PDB file of C-alpha atoms and ligand atoms in Angstrom:
ATOM      1  CA  UNK A 287       0.585 -19.678 -22.900  1.00 55.00           C
ATOM      2  CA  UNK A 288      -2.790 -18.017 -22.403  1.00 68.00           C
ATOM      3  CA  UNK A 289      -2.863 -14.240 -22.981  1.00 73.00           C
ATOM      4  CA  UNK A 290      -3.457 -13.323 -19.283  1.00 70.00           C
ATOM      5  CA  UNK A 291      -0.472 -15.368 -18.047  1.00 72.00           C
ATOM      6  CA  UNK A 292       1.575 -13.787 -20.781  1.00 76.00           C
ATOM      7  CA  UNK A 293       0.607 -10.252 -19.681  1.00 91.00           C
ATOM      8  CA  UNK A 294       1.243 -10.866 -15.967  1.00 91.00           C
ATOM      9  CA  UNK A 295       4.514 -12.618 -16.800  1.00 93.00           C
ATOM     10  CA  UNK A 296       5.549  -9.560 -18.828  1.00 94.00           C
ATOM     11  CA  UNK A 297       4.597  -7.352 -15.848  1.00 95.00           C
ATOM     12  CA  UNK A 298       6.662  -9.512 -13.481  1.00 96.00           C
ATOM     13  CA  UNK A 299       9.668  -9.281 -15.819  1.00 95.00           C
ATOM     14  CA  UNK A 300       9.358  -5.503 -15.911  1.00 96.00           C
ATOM     15  CA  UNK A 301       9.245  -5.314 -12.110  1.00 97.00           C
ATOM     16  CA  UNK A 302      12.662  -7.014 -11.948  1.00 97.00           C
ATOM     17  CA  UNK A 303      14.107  -3.585 -12.836  1.00 97.00           C
ATOM     18  CA  UNK A 304      12.117  -1.740 -10.111  1.00 98.00           C
ATOM     19  CA  UNK A 305      14.425   0.625  -8.174  1.00 98.00           C
ATOM     20  CA  UNK A 306      13.237   1.072  -4.558  1.00 97.00           C
ATOM     21  CA  UNK A 307      15.463   4.077  -3.769  1.00 97.00           C
ATOM     22  CA  UNK A 308      14.459   5.962  -6.927  1.00 97.00           C
ATOM     23  CA  UNK A 309      10.822   5.063  -6.337  1.00 97.00           C
ATOM     24  CA  UNK A 310      10.953   6.461  -2.803  1.00 97.00           C
ATOM     25  CA  UNK A 311      12.587   9.634  -4.127  1.00 96.00           C
ATOM     26  CA  UNK A 312       9.834  10.094  -6.754  1.00 96.00           C
ATOM     27  CA  UNK A 313       6.859   9.611  -4.449  1.00 97.00           C
ATOM     28  CA  UNK A 314       7.868  10.066  -0.811  1.00 97.00           C
ATOM     29  CA  UNK A 315       9.731  13.358  -0.775  1.00 96.00           C
ATOM     30  CA  UNK A 316       8.241  16.850  -1.318  1.00 95.00           C
ATOM     31  CA  UNK A 317       6.038  17.967  -2.965  1.00 95.00           C
ATOM     32  CA  UNK A 318       4.161  14.639  -2.754  1.00 97.00           C
ATOM     33  CA  UNK A 319       5.248  14.198   0.868  1.00 97.00           C
ATOM     34  CA  UNK A 320       5.042  17.746   2.214  1.00 97.00           C
ATOM     35  CA  UNK A 321       3.686  17.626   5.770  1.00 97.00           C
ATOM     36  CA  UNK A 322       3.073  21.374   5.810  1.00 95.00           C
ATOM     37  CA  UNK A 323       0.496  21.044   3.005  1.00 94.00           C
ATOM     38  CA  UNK A 324      -2.977  19.598   3.547  1.00 88.00           C
ATOM     39  CA  UNK A 325      -3.236  19.112  -0.226  1.00 94.00           C
ATOM     40  CA  UNK A 326      -0.022  17.059  -0.481  1.00 97.00           C
ATOM     41  CA  UNK A 327      -0.661  13.393  -1.391  1.00 97.00           C
ATOM     42  CA  UNK A 328       1.032  11.737   1.585  1.00 98.00           C
ATOM     43  CA  UNK A 329      -0.725  13.819   4.296  1.00 98.00           C
ATOM     44  CA  UNK A 330      -4.024  13.127   2.513  1.00 98.00           C
ATOM     45  CA  UNK A 331      -3.357   9.363   2.611  1.00 98.00           C
ATOM     46  CA  UNK A 332      -2.185   9.395   6.243  1.00 98.00           C
ATOM     47  CA  UNK A 333      -5.277  11.382   7.350  1.00 98.00           C
ATOM     48  CA  UNK A 334      -7.635   8.826   5.705  1.00 98.00           C
ATOM     49  CA  UNK A 335      -5.806   5.846   7.177  1.00 98.00           C
ATOM     50  CA  UNK A 336      -5.764   7.464  10.639  1.00 98.00           C
ATOM     51  CA  UNK A 337      -9.485   8.190  10.538  1.00 98.00           C
ATOM     52  CA  UNK A 338     -10.357   4.712   9.245  1.00 98.00           C
ATOM     53  CA  UNK A 339      -8.614   3.064  12.218  1.00 97.00           C
ATOM     54  CA  UNK A 340      -9.689   5.687  14.778  1.00 95.00           C
ATOM     55  CA  UNK A 341     -13.405   5.211  14.067  1.00 95.00           C
ATOM     56  CA  UNK A 342     -13.408   2.112  16.264  1.00 95.00           C
ATOM     57  CA  UNK A 343     -15.243  -0.334  13.949  1.00 97.00           C
ATOM     58  CA  UNK A 344     -12.015  -2.042  12.828  1.00 98.00           C
ATOM     59  CA  UNK A 345     -10.490  -4.548  15.235  1.00 97.00           C
ATOM     60  CA  UNK A 346      -8.819  -7.932  15.677  1.00 97.00           C
ATOM     61  CA  UNK A 347      -5.331  -9.361  15.934  1.00 98.00           C
ATOM     62  CA  UNK A 348      -3.752  -9.402  12.492  1.00 98.00           C
ATOM     63  CA  UNK A 349      -3.317  -6.661   9.870  1.00 98.00           C
ATOM     64  CA  UNK A 350      -1.828  -7.574   6.465  1.00 98.00           C
ATOM     65  CA  UNK A 351      -0.464  -4.958   4.051  1.00 98.00           C
ATOM     66  CA  UNK A 352      -0.663  -6.170   0.434  1.00 98.00           C
ATOM     67  CA  UNK A 353       2.107  -5.037  -1.911  1.00 98.00           C
ATOM     68  CA  UNK A 354       3.977  -2.985   0.699  1.00 98.00           C
ATOM     69  CA  UNK A 355       6.791  -2.011  -1.625  1.00 98.00           C
ATOM     70  CA  UNK A 356       9.641  -0.313   0.256  1.00 98.00           C
ATOM     71  CA  UNK A 357       7.191   1.813   2.278  1.00 98.00           C
ATOM     72  CA  UNK A 358       5.795   1.714   5.820  1.00 97.00           C
ATOM     73  CA  UNK A 359       3.450   4.718   5.913  1.00 98.00           C
ATOM     74  CA  UNK A 360       0.470   2.489   5.214  1.00 98.00           C
ATOM     75  CA  UNK A 361       0.649   0.710   8.619  1.00 98.00           C
ATOM     76  CA  UNK A 362       1.601   3.607  10.929  1.00 98.00           C
ATOM     77  CA  UNK A 363      -1.986   4.022  12.142  1.00 98.00           C
ATOM     78  CA  UNK A 364      -2.934   0.341  11.943  1.00 98.00           C
ATOM     79  CA  UNK A 365      -0.167  -0.688  14.353  1.00 98.00           C
ATOM     80  CA  UNK A 366      -2.042   1.168  17.129  1.00 98.00           C
ATOM     81  CA  UNK A 367      -5.058  -1.134  16.654  1.00 98.00           C
ATOM     82  CA  UNK A 368      -3.447  -4.470  15.688  1.00 98.00           C
ATOM     83  CA  UNK A 369      -0.885  -6.373  17.758  1.00 98.00           C
ATOM     84  CA  UNK A 370       0.407  -8.194  14.668  1.00 98.00           C
ATOM     85  CA  UNK A 371       1.280  -6.680  11.285  1.00 98.00           C
ATOM     86  CA  UNK A 372       2.452  -8.659   8.241  1.00 98.00           C
ATOM     87  CA  UNK A 373       4.101  -6.785   5.365  1.00 98.00           C
ATOM     88  CA  UNK A 374       4.242  -8.325   1.895  1.00 98.00           C
ATOM     89  CA  UNK A 375       5.815  -7.617  -1.485  1.00 98.00           C
ATOM     90  CA  UNK A 376       6.571  -9.285  -4.810  1.00 98.00           C
ATOM     91  CA  UNK A 377      10.225  -8.204  -4.882  1.00 98.00           C
ATOM     92  CA  UNK A 378      13.055  -9.305  -2.601  1.00 98.00           C
ATOM     93  CA  UNK A 379      14.620  -5.834  -3.068  1.00 97.00           C
ATOM     94  CA  UNK A 380      11.555  -4.240  -1.446  1.00 98.00           C
ATOM     95  CA  UNK A 381      11.329  -6.861   1.308  1.00 98.00           C
ATOM     96  CA  UNK A 382      15.031  -6.246   2.055  1.00 97.00           C
ATOM     97  CA  UNK A 383      14.363  -2.488   2.339  1.00 97.00           C
ATOM     98  CA  UNK A 384      11.646  -3.233   4.911  1.00 97.00           C
ATOM     99  CA  UNK A 385      13.899  -5.669   6.820  1.00 97.00           C
ATOM    100  CA  UNK A 386      16.599  -3.000   7.035  1.00 96.00           C
ATOM    101  CA  UNK A 387      14.151  -0.634   8.724  1.00 97.00           C
ATOM    102  CA  UNK A 388      12.818  -3.404  10.955  1.00 97.00           C
ATOM    103  CA  UNK A 389      16.357  -4.175  12.173  1.00 94.00           C
ATOM    104  CA  UNK A 390      17.051  -0.430  12.474  1.00 91.00           C
ATOM    105  CA  UNK A 391      20.098  -0.974  10.280  1.00 85.00           C
ATOM    106  CA  UNK A 392      21.986   1.678   8.379  1.00 82.00           C
ATOM    107  CA  UNK A 393      21.504   1.643   4.610  1.00 83.00           C
ATOM    108  CA  UNK A 394      17.760   2.233   4.753  1.00 86.00           C
ATOM    109  CA  UNK A 395      16.842   4.337   1.707  1.00 90.00           C
ATOM    110  CA  UNK A 396      14.279   6.357   3.637  1.00 93.00           C
ATOM    111  CA  UNK A 397      14.054   8.188   6.964  1.00 95.00           C
ATOM    112  CA  UNK A 398      10.514   7.519   8.182  1.00 97.00           C
ATOM    113  CA  UNK A 399      10.825   9.865  11.178  1.00 97.00           C
ATOM    114  CA  UNK A 400       8.760  12.732   9.673  1.00 97.00           C
ATOM    115  CA  UNK A 401       6.023  10.194   8.828  1.00 98.00           C
ATOM    116  CA  UNK A 402       6.017   8.775  12.356  1.00 98.00           C
ATOM    117  CA  UNK A 403       5.945  12.293  13.819  1.00 97.00           C
ATOM    118  CA  UNK A 404       3.064  13.349  11.548  1.00 98.00           C
ATOM    119  CA  UNK A 405       0.931  10.330  12.485  1.00 98.00           C
ATOM    120  CA  UNK A 406       1.673  10.911  16.197  1.00 98.00           C
ATOM    121  CA  UNK A 407       0.268  14.430  15.782  1.00 97.00           C
ATOM    122  CA  UNK A 408      -2.850  13.032  14.034  1.00 97.00           C
ATOM    123  CA  UNK A 409      -3.274  10.849  17.132  1.00 97.00           C
ATOM    124  CA  UNK A 410      -3.121  13.892  19.397  1.00 97.00           C
ATOM    125  CA  UNK A 411       0.315  12.939  20.720  1.00 97.00           C
ATOM    126  CA  UNK A 412       3.539  14.916  20.819  1.00 95.00           C
ATOM    127  CA  UNK A 413       5.700  14.502  17.695  1.00 92.00           C
ATOM    128  CA  UNK A 414       8.452  13.319  20.064  1.00 95.00           C
ATOM    129  CA  UNK A 415       6.345  10.185  20.718  1.00 97.00           C
ATOM    130  CA  UNK A 416       7.572   8.949  17.321  1.00 97.00           C
ATOM    131  CA  UNK A 417      10.242   6.796  18.962  1.00 97.00           C
ATOM    132  CA  UNK A 418       7.575   4.883  20.916  1.00 97.00           C
ATOM    133  CA  UNK A 419       5.525   4.456  17.732  1.00 98.00           C
ATOM    134  CA  UNK A 420       8.567   3.160  15.854  1.00 98.00           C
ATOM    135  CA  UNK A 421       9.251   0.672  18.654  1.00 98.00           C
ATOM    136  CA  UNK A 422       5.584  -0.405  18.696  1.00 98.00           C
ATOM    137  CA  UNK A 423       5.607  -0.971  14.919  1.00 98.00           C
ATOM    138  CA  UNK A 424       8.859  -2.957  15.101  1.00 98.00           C
ATOM    139  CA  UNK A 425       7.310  -5.166  17.807  1.00 98.00           C
ATOM    140  CA  UNK A 426       4.121  -5.621  15.727  1.00 98.00           C
ATOM    141  CA  UNK A 427       5.746  -6.638  12.402  1.00 98.00           C
ATOM    142  CA  UNK A 428       5.844 -10.416  12.696  1.00 97.00           C
ATOM    143  CA  UNK A 429       6.697 -11.250   9.059  1.00 97.00           C
ATOM    144  CA  UNK A 430       7.697  -9.796   5.686  1.00 98.00           C
ATOM    145  CA  UNK A 431       6.375 -12.272   3.093  1.00 98.00           C
ATOM    146  CA  UNK A 432       6.568 -12.756  -0.677  1.00 98.00           C
ATOM    147  CA  UNK A 433       3.209 -12.139  -2.373  1.00 98.00           C
ATOM    148  CA  UNK A 434       1.743 -12.419  -5.864  1.00 98.00           C
ATOM    149  CA  UNK A 435      -1.794 -11.050  -6.169  1.00 98.00           C
ATOM    150  CA  UNK A 436      -2.249 -12.841  -9.513  1.00 98.00           C
ATOM    151  CA  UNK A 437      -2.218 -16.200  -7.714  1.00 98.00           C
ATOM    152  CA  UNK A 438      -5.534 -17.477  -6.314  1.00 97.00           C
ATOM    153  CA  UNK A 439      -3.621 -17.826  -3.026  1.00 97.00           C
ATOM    154  CA  UNK A 440      -1.401 -14.724  -3.048  1.00 98.00           C
ATOM    155  CA  UNK A 441       0.542 -15.866   0.042  1.00 98.00           C
ATOM    156  CA  UNK A 442       2.054 -19.316   0.572  1.00 96.00           C
ATOM    157  CA  UNK A 443      -0.759 -21.171   2.408  1.00 93.00           C
ATOM    158  CA  UNK A 444       1.871 -23.035   4.449  1.00 93.00           C
ATOM    159  CA  UNK A 445       3.084 -19.721   5.896  1.00 90.00           C
ATOM    160  CA  UNK A 446      -0.308 -17.992   5.888  1.00 92.00           C
ATOM    161  CA  UNK A 447      -3.531 -20.042   6.146  1.00 89.00           C
ATOM    162  CA  UNK A 448      -6.565 -18.624   4.242  1.00 89.00           C
ATOM    163  CA  UNK A 449      -8.857 -16.022   5.843  1.00 92.00           C
ATOM    164  CA  UNK A 450      -6.455 -15.367   8.721  1.00 95.00           C
ATOM    165  CA  UNK A 451      -6.274 -11.564   8.438  1.00 98.00           C
ATOM    166  CA  UNK A 452      -8.704  -9.388  10.392  1.00 98.00           C
ATOM    167  CA  UNK A 453      -7.893  -6.388   8.199  1.00 98.00           C
ATOM    168  CA  UNK A 454      -6.157  -5.778   4.855  1.00 98.00           C
ATOM    169  CA  UNK A 455      -4.490  -2.572   3.736  1.00 98.00           C
ATOM    170  CA  UNK A 456      -3.322  -2.227   0.145  1.00 98.00           C
ATOM    171  CA  UNK A 457      -2.001   0.946  -1.443  1.00 98.00           C
ATOM    172  CA  UNK A 458      -1.424   1.515  -5.171  1.00 98.00           C
ATOM    173  CA  UNK A 459      -0.690  -2.152  -5.743  1.00 98.00           C
ATOM    174  CA  UNK A 460      -3.474  -3.841  -7.705  1.00 98.00           C
ATOM    175  CA  UNK A 461      -3.820  -1.288 -10.501  1.00 98.00           C
ATOM    176  CA  UNK A 462      -0.022  -1.019 -10.782  1.00 98.00           C
ATOM    177  CA  UNK A 463       0.482  -4.733 -11.393  1.00 97.00           C
ATOM    178  CA  UNK A 464      -2.610  -5.616 -13.461  1.00 97.00           C
ATOM    179  CA  UNK A 465      -2.597  -5.428 -17.271  1.00 95.00           C
ATOM    180  CA  UNK A 466      -6.346  -4.677 -17.430  1.00 96.00           C
ATOM    181  CA  UNK A 467      -9.539  -4.249 -15.399  1.00 97.00           C
ATOM    182  CA  UNK A 468     -10.321  -7.976 -15.496  1.00 97.00           C
ATOM    183  CA  UNK A 469      -6.953  -8.784 -13.956  1.00 97.00           C
ATOM    184  CA  UNK A 470      -7.434  -5.993 -11.374  1.00 98.00           C
ATOM    185  CA  UNK A 471     -10.810  -7.405 -10.297  1.00 98.00           C
ATOM    186  CA  UNK A 472      -9.456 -10.957 -10.247  1.00 98.00           C
ATOM    187  CA  UNK A 473      -6.520  -9.844  -8.047  1.00 98.00           C
ATOM    188  CA  UNK A 474      -8.960  -8.070  -5.702  1.00 98.00           C
ATOM    189  CA  UNK A 475     -10.784 -11.386  -5.363  1.00 98.00           C
ATOM    190  CA  UNK A 476      -7.510 -13.226  -4.687  1.00 98.00           C
ATOM    191  CA  UNK A 477      -6.457 -10.916  -1.837  1.00 98.00           C
ATOM    192  CA  UNK A 478      -9.979 -11.229  -0.417  1.00 98.00           C
ATOM    193  CA  UNK A 479      -9.200 -14.893   0.369  1.00 97.00           C
ATOM    194  CA  UNK A 480      -6.633 -13.653   2.946  1.00 98.00           C
ATOM    195  CA  UNK A 481      -9.338 -11.778   4.885  1.00 98.00           C
ATOM    196  CA  UNK A 482     -11.877 -13.246   7.293  1.00 98.00           C
ATOM    197  CA  UNK A 483     -15.572 -12.597   6.574  1.00 97.00           C
ATOM    198  CA  UNK A 484     -16.562  -9.379   8.372  1.00 98.00           C
ATOM    199  CA  UNK A 485     -12.969  -8.168   8.151  1.00 98.00           C
ATOM    200  CA  UNK A 486     -12.144  -4.746   6.699  1.00 98.00           C
ATOM    201  CA  UNK A 487     -10.271  -3.723   3.562  1.00 98.00           C
ATOM    202  CA  UNK A 488      -8.633  -0.285   3.284  1.00 98.00           C
ATOM    203  CA  UNK A 489      -7.790   0.178  -0.393  1.00 98.00           C
ATOM    204  CA  UNK A 490      -5.884   3.190  -1.720  1.00 98.00           C
ATOM    205  CA  UNK A 491      -5.209   3.475  -5.428  1.00 98.00           C
ATOM    206  CA  UNK A 492      -4.588   5.621  -8.466  1.00 98.00           C
ATOM    207  CA  UNK A 493      -7.330   6.968 -10.705  1.00 98.00           C
ATOM    208  CA  UNK A 494      -6.841   7.679 -14.411  1.00 97.00           C
ATOM    209  CA  UNK A 495      -3.246   6.487 -14.441  1.00 98.00           C
ATOM    210  CA  UNK A 496      -1.712   4.679 -17.426  1.00 97.00           C
ATOM    211  CA  UNK A 497       1.949   4.474 -16.329  1.00 97.00           C
ATOM    212  CA  UNK A 498       4.425   5.278 -13.589  1.00 98.00           C
ATOM    213  CA  UNK A 499       8.229   5.359 -13.375  1.00 98.00           C
ATOM    214  CA  UNK A 500       9.539   2.439 -11.281  1.00 98.00           C
ATOM    215  CA  UNK A 501      13.080   3.737 -11.649  1.00 97.00           C
ATOM    216  CA  UNK A 502      15.150   5.732 -14.141  1.00 96.00           C
ATOM    217  CA  UNK A 503      13.861   4.843 -17.609  1.00 96.00           C
ATOM    218  CA  UNK A 504      11.517   2.135 -16.246  1.00 97.00           C
ATOM    219  CA  UNK A 505       7.980   2.877 -17.387  1.00 97.00           C
ATOM    220  CA  UNK A 506       5.485   0.510 -15.728  1.00 97.00           C
ATOM    221  CA  UNK A 507       2.018   0.284 -17.305  1.00 95.00           C
ATOM    222  CA  UNK A 508      -1.002   0.843 -15.055  1.00 97.00           C
ATOM    223  CA  UNK A 509      -4.654   0.033 -15.725  1.00 97.00           C
ATOM    224  CA  UNK A 510      -6.524   3.370 -15.734  1.00 98.00           C
ATOM    225  CA  UNK A 511      -9.374   3.191 -13.184  1.00 98.00           C
ATOM    226  CA  UNK A 512     -12.444   5.364 -12.553  1.00 98.00           C
ATOM    227  CA  UNK A 513     -14.393   5.550  -9.288  1.00 98.00           C
ATOM    228  CA  UNK A 514     -17.288   3.580 -10.790  1.00 98.00           C
ATOM    229  CA  UNK A 515     -14.966   0.700 -11.765  1.00 98.00           C
ATOM    230  CA  UNK A 516     -13.438   0.581  -8.284  1.00 98.00           C
ATOM    231  CA  UNK A 517     -16.920   0.405  -6.712  1.00 98.00           C
ATOM    232  CA  UNK A 518     -18.063  -2.246  -9.203  1.00 98.00           C
ATOM    233  CA  UNK A 519     -14.953  -4.388  -8.602  1.00 98.00           C
ATOM    234  CA  UNK A 520     -15.390  -4.187  -4.811  1.00 98.00           C
ATOM    235  CA  UNK A 521     -19.038  -5.221  -5.103  1.00 98.00           C
ATOM    236  CA  UNK A 522     -18.225  -8.017  -7.565  1.00 98.00           C
ATOM    237  CA  UNK A 523     -15.616  -9.509  -5.197  1.00 98.00           C
ATOM    238  CA  UNK A 524     -17.871  -9.595  -2.125  1.00 98.00           C
ATOM    239  CA  UNK A 525     -17.265  -6.321  -0.300  1.00 98.00           C
ATOM    240  CA  UNK A 526     -19.739  -3.807   1.111  1.00 98.00           C
ATOM    241  CA  UNK A 527     -18.409  -0.288   0.560  1.00 98.00           C
ATOM    242  CA  UNK A 528     -18.432   1.839   3.731  1.00 98.00           C
ATOM    243  CA  UNK A 529     -16.786   4.978   2.355  1.00 97.00           C
ATOM    244  CA  UNK A 530     -15.061   6.140  -0.843  1.00 98.00           C
ATOM    245  CA  UNK A 531     -13.093   9.374  -0.878  1.00 98.00           C
ATOM    246  CA  UNK A 532     -11.296  10.914  -3.870  1.00 98.00           C
ATOM    247  CA  UNK A 533      -8.335  13.283  -4.015  1.00 98.00           C
ATOM    248  CA  UNK A 534      -7.596  15.222  -7.193  1.00 97.00           C
ATOM    249  CA  UNK A 535      -3.939  16.026  -7.719  1.00 96.00           C
ATOM    250  CA  UNK A 536      -3.158  19.753  -7.723  1.00 96.00           C
ATOM    251  CA  UNK A 537      -1.064  20.752 -10.740  1.00 95.00           C
ATOM    252  CA  UNK A 538       2.204  20.938  -8.763  1.00 93.00           C
ATOM    253  CA  UNK A 539       1.808  17.334  -7.572  1.00 94.00           C
ATOM    254  CA  UNK A 540       2.081  16.213 -11.202  1.00 94.00           C
ATOM    255  CA  UNK A 541       5.845  15.876 -11.310  1.00 92.00           C
ATOM    256  CA  UNK A 542       6.314  13.575 -14.308  1.00 94.00           C
ATOM    257  CA  UNK A 543       6.839  10.299 -12.412  1.00 96.00           C
ATOM    258  CA  UNK A 544       3.389   9.125 -13.529  1.00 97.00           C
ATOM    259  CA  UNK A 545       0.236  10.447 -15.207  1.00 97.00           C
ATOM    260  CA  UNK A 546      -2.076   9.853 -12.250  1.00 97.00           C
ATOM    261  CA  UNK A 547      -4.958  12.330 -12.017  1.00 96.00           C
ATOM    262  CA  UNK A 548      -6.554  11.275  -8.714  1.00 98.00           C
ATOM    263  CA  UNK A 549      -6.286   8.975  -5.728  1.00 98.00           C
ATOM    264  CA  UNK A 550      -9.138   6.990  -4.184  1.00 98.00           C
ATOM    265  CA  UNK A 551      -9.510   5.781  -0.611  1.00 98.00           C
ATOM    266  CA  UNK A 552     -12.031   2.977  -0.055  1.00 98.00           C
ATOM    267  CA  UNK A 553     -13.048   1.555   3.335  1.00 98.00           C
ATOM    268  CA  UNK A 554     -14.962  -1.681   2.805  1.00 98.00           C
ATOM    269  CA  UNK A 555     -16.118  -4.719   4.766  1.00 98.00           C
ATOM    270  CA  UNK A 556     -15.934  -8.308   3.481  1.00 98.00           C
ATOM    271  CA  UNK A 557     -19.419  -9.882   3.362  1.00 95.00           C
TER     272      UNK A 557
HETATM  273  C1  U87 B 218       3.092   2.268  -1.891  1.00 83.03           C
HETATM  274  N1  U87 B 218       2.297   0.012  -1.377  1.00 83.03           N
HETATM  275  O1  U87 B 218       3.929   3.049  -2.313  1.00 83.03           O
HETATM  276  N2  U87 B 218       1.713  -9.055  -6.601  1.00 83.03           N
HETATM  277  O2  U87 B 218       1.972   2.595  -1.445  1.00 83.03           O
HETATM  278  C2  U87 B 218       1.854  -8.222  -5.541  1.00 83.03           C
HETATM  279  C3  U87 B 218       3.277  -6.845  -6.699  1.00 83.03           C
HETATM  280  C4  U87 B 218       3.180  -7.661  -7.847  1.00 83.03           C
HETATM  281  C5  U87 B 218       2.348  -8.811  -7.764  1.00 83.03           C
HETATM  282  C6  U87 B 218       4.524  -6.017  -8.300  1.00 83.03           C
HETATM  283  C7  U87 B 218       4.152   0.904  -6.426  1.00 83.03           C
HETATM  284  C8  U87 B 218       3.008   1.602  -7.171  1.00 83.03           C
HETATM  285  C9  U87 B 218       2.651   2.917  -6.581  1.00 83.03           C
HETATM  286  C10 U87 B 218       3.463   0.792  -1.800  1.00 83.03           C
HETATM  287  C11 U87 B 218       4.055   0.265  -3.124  1.00 83.03           C
HETATM  288  C12 U87 B 218       3.081   0.209  -4.249  1.00 83.03           C
HETATM  289  N3  U87 B 218       3.831  -0.135  -5.467  1.00 83.03           N
HETATM  290  C13 U87 B 218       4.492  -4.770  -6.071  1.00 83.03           C
HETATM  291  C14 U87 B 218       2.915   4.152  -7.435  1.00 83.03           C
HETATM  292  C15 U87 B 218       2.350   4.140  -8.822  1.00 83.03           C
HETATM  293  C16 U87 B 218       0.831   6.023  -8.467  1.00 83.03           C
HETATM  294  C17 U87 B 218       1.464   6.230  -7.150  1.00 83.03           C
HETATM  295  C18 U87 B 218       2.445   5.352  -6.672  1.00 83.03           C
HETATM  296  C19 U87 B 218       3.042   5.583  -5.430  1.00 83.03           C
HETATM  297  C20 U87 B 218       5.737  -4.033  -6.491  1.00 83.03           C
HETATM  298  C21 U87 B 218       2.684   6.693  -4.668  1.00 83.03           C
HETATM  299  C22 U87 B 218       1.740   7.575  -5.148  1.00 83.03           C
HETATM  300  C23 U87 B 218       1.123   7.350  -6.370  1.00 83.03           C
HETATM  301  C24 U87 B 218       5.535  -2.679  -5.794  1.00 83.03           C
HETATM  302  C25 U87 B 218       4.025  -2.589  -5.519  1.00 83.03           C
HETATM  303  C26 U87 B 218       3.341  -1.382  -6.145  1.00 83.03           C
HETATM  304  N4  U87 B 218       1.025   4.686  -8.966  1.00 83.03           N
HETATM  305  N5  U87 B 218       2.625  -7.113  -5.548  1.00 83.03           N
HETATM  306  N6  U87 B 218       2.186  -9.632  -8.811  1.00 83.03           N
HETATM  307  N7  U87 B 218       3.961  -7.119  -8.823  1.00 83.03           N
HETATM  308  N8  U87 B 218       4.119  -5.837  -7.021  1.00 83.03           N
HETATM  309  O3  U87 B 218       6.899  -4.728  -6.068  1.00 83.03           O
HETATM  310  O4  U87 B 218       6.225  -2.643  -4.570  1.00 83.03           O
HETATM  311  O5  U87 B 218       3.467  -3.773  -6.062  1.00 83.03           O
HETATM  312 CL1  U87 B 218       1.324   8.978  -4.201  1.00 83.03          CL
HETATM  313 CL2  U87 B 218      -0.068   8.491  -6.931  1.00 83.03          CL
END
């Protein structure tokens, strides 16, 4: 077996022990999700996603989120612009978490209400409009699909024809599943095949990270990225960069669940 298959196979095996509930606890509760702090990671991400969609240059029918995990924050702004949203993840355990929210079932590991309320406020609406936003998002999510970004066609072409998406969002996925920079850039090229030419990519990721905890005792290796490498990979895979913003973690956001030093937000357009 060639080295690269071996490495991605090893990564896939490690992800079998991913623990969605623990993962949500590590990254989506205070201090990393503290809506009273501008310098908390989640408000920083939500502000960038809101602005990217509110600028008016992104449009179309279909938004695809690549590597959704058990989280929804990444499409809370996009669902105001796109009538159809497709969520995707490698693990059935994460897709099941998303289905539970979609069906408004009990047993969801996360209460997304504060997130919905925060994004409503970014949109100049009352926080109490969160119920309408939740209903709008539930109407928009048309599918929750298996995905593997290491495949040239990350989604099953029978369920998702190439170049069908008008916009892609992907948060902390590619660098967290790729053994090295080559694999990261290759995966970026693979997800690009899902996006129509002229479509937009909103890419959020970790800078300077070498590992994160995917559950108790589960250390998942991450390829450490710098801004220059992100820009080079985007250019190499046929994107024109519109904007790159960087967030540096304050000391108290470094809580031991990873060794990430910064977060990048890239808005790009597929040539
Ligand atoms: C999120 N998008 O939390 N193909 O934003 C496709 C795969 C593959 C594969 C595994 C966790 C990493 C984020 C969601 C989930 C992103 N996932 C799936 C984490 C670590 C720093 C950091 C993190 C989170 C796998 C928040 C913050 C920071 C996971 C998803 C990666 N880095 N997808 N071959 N293999 N996956 O099931 O759900 O990728 Cl603030 Cl700083």
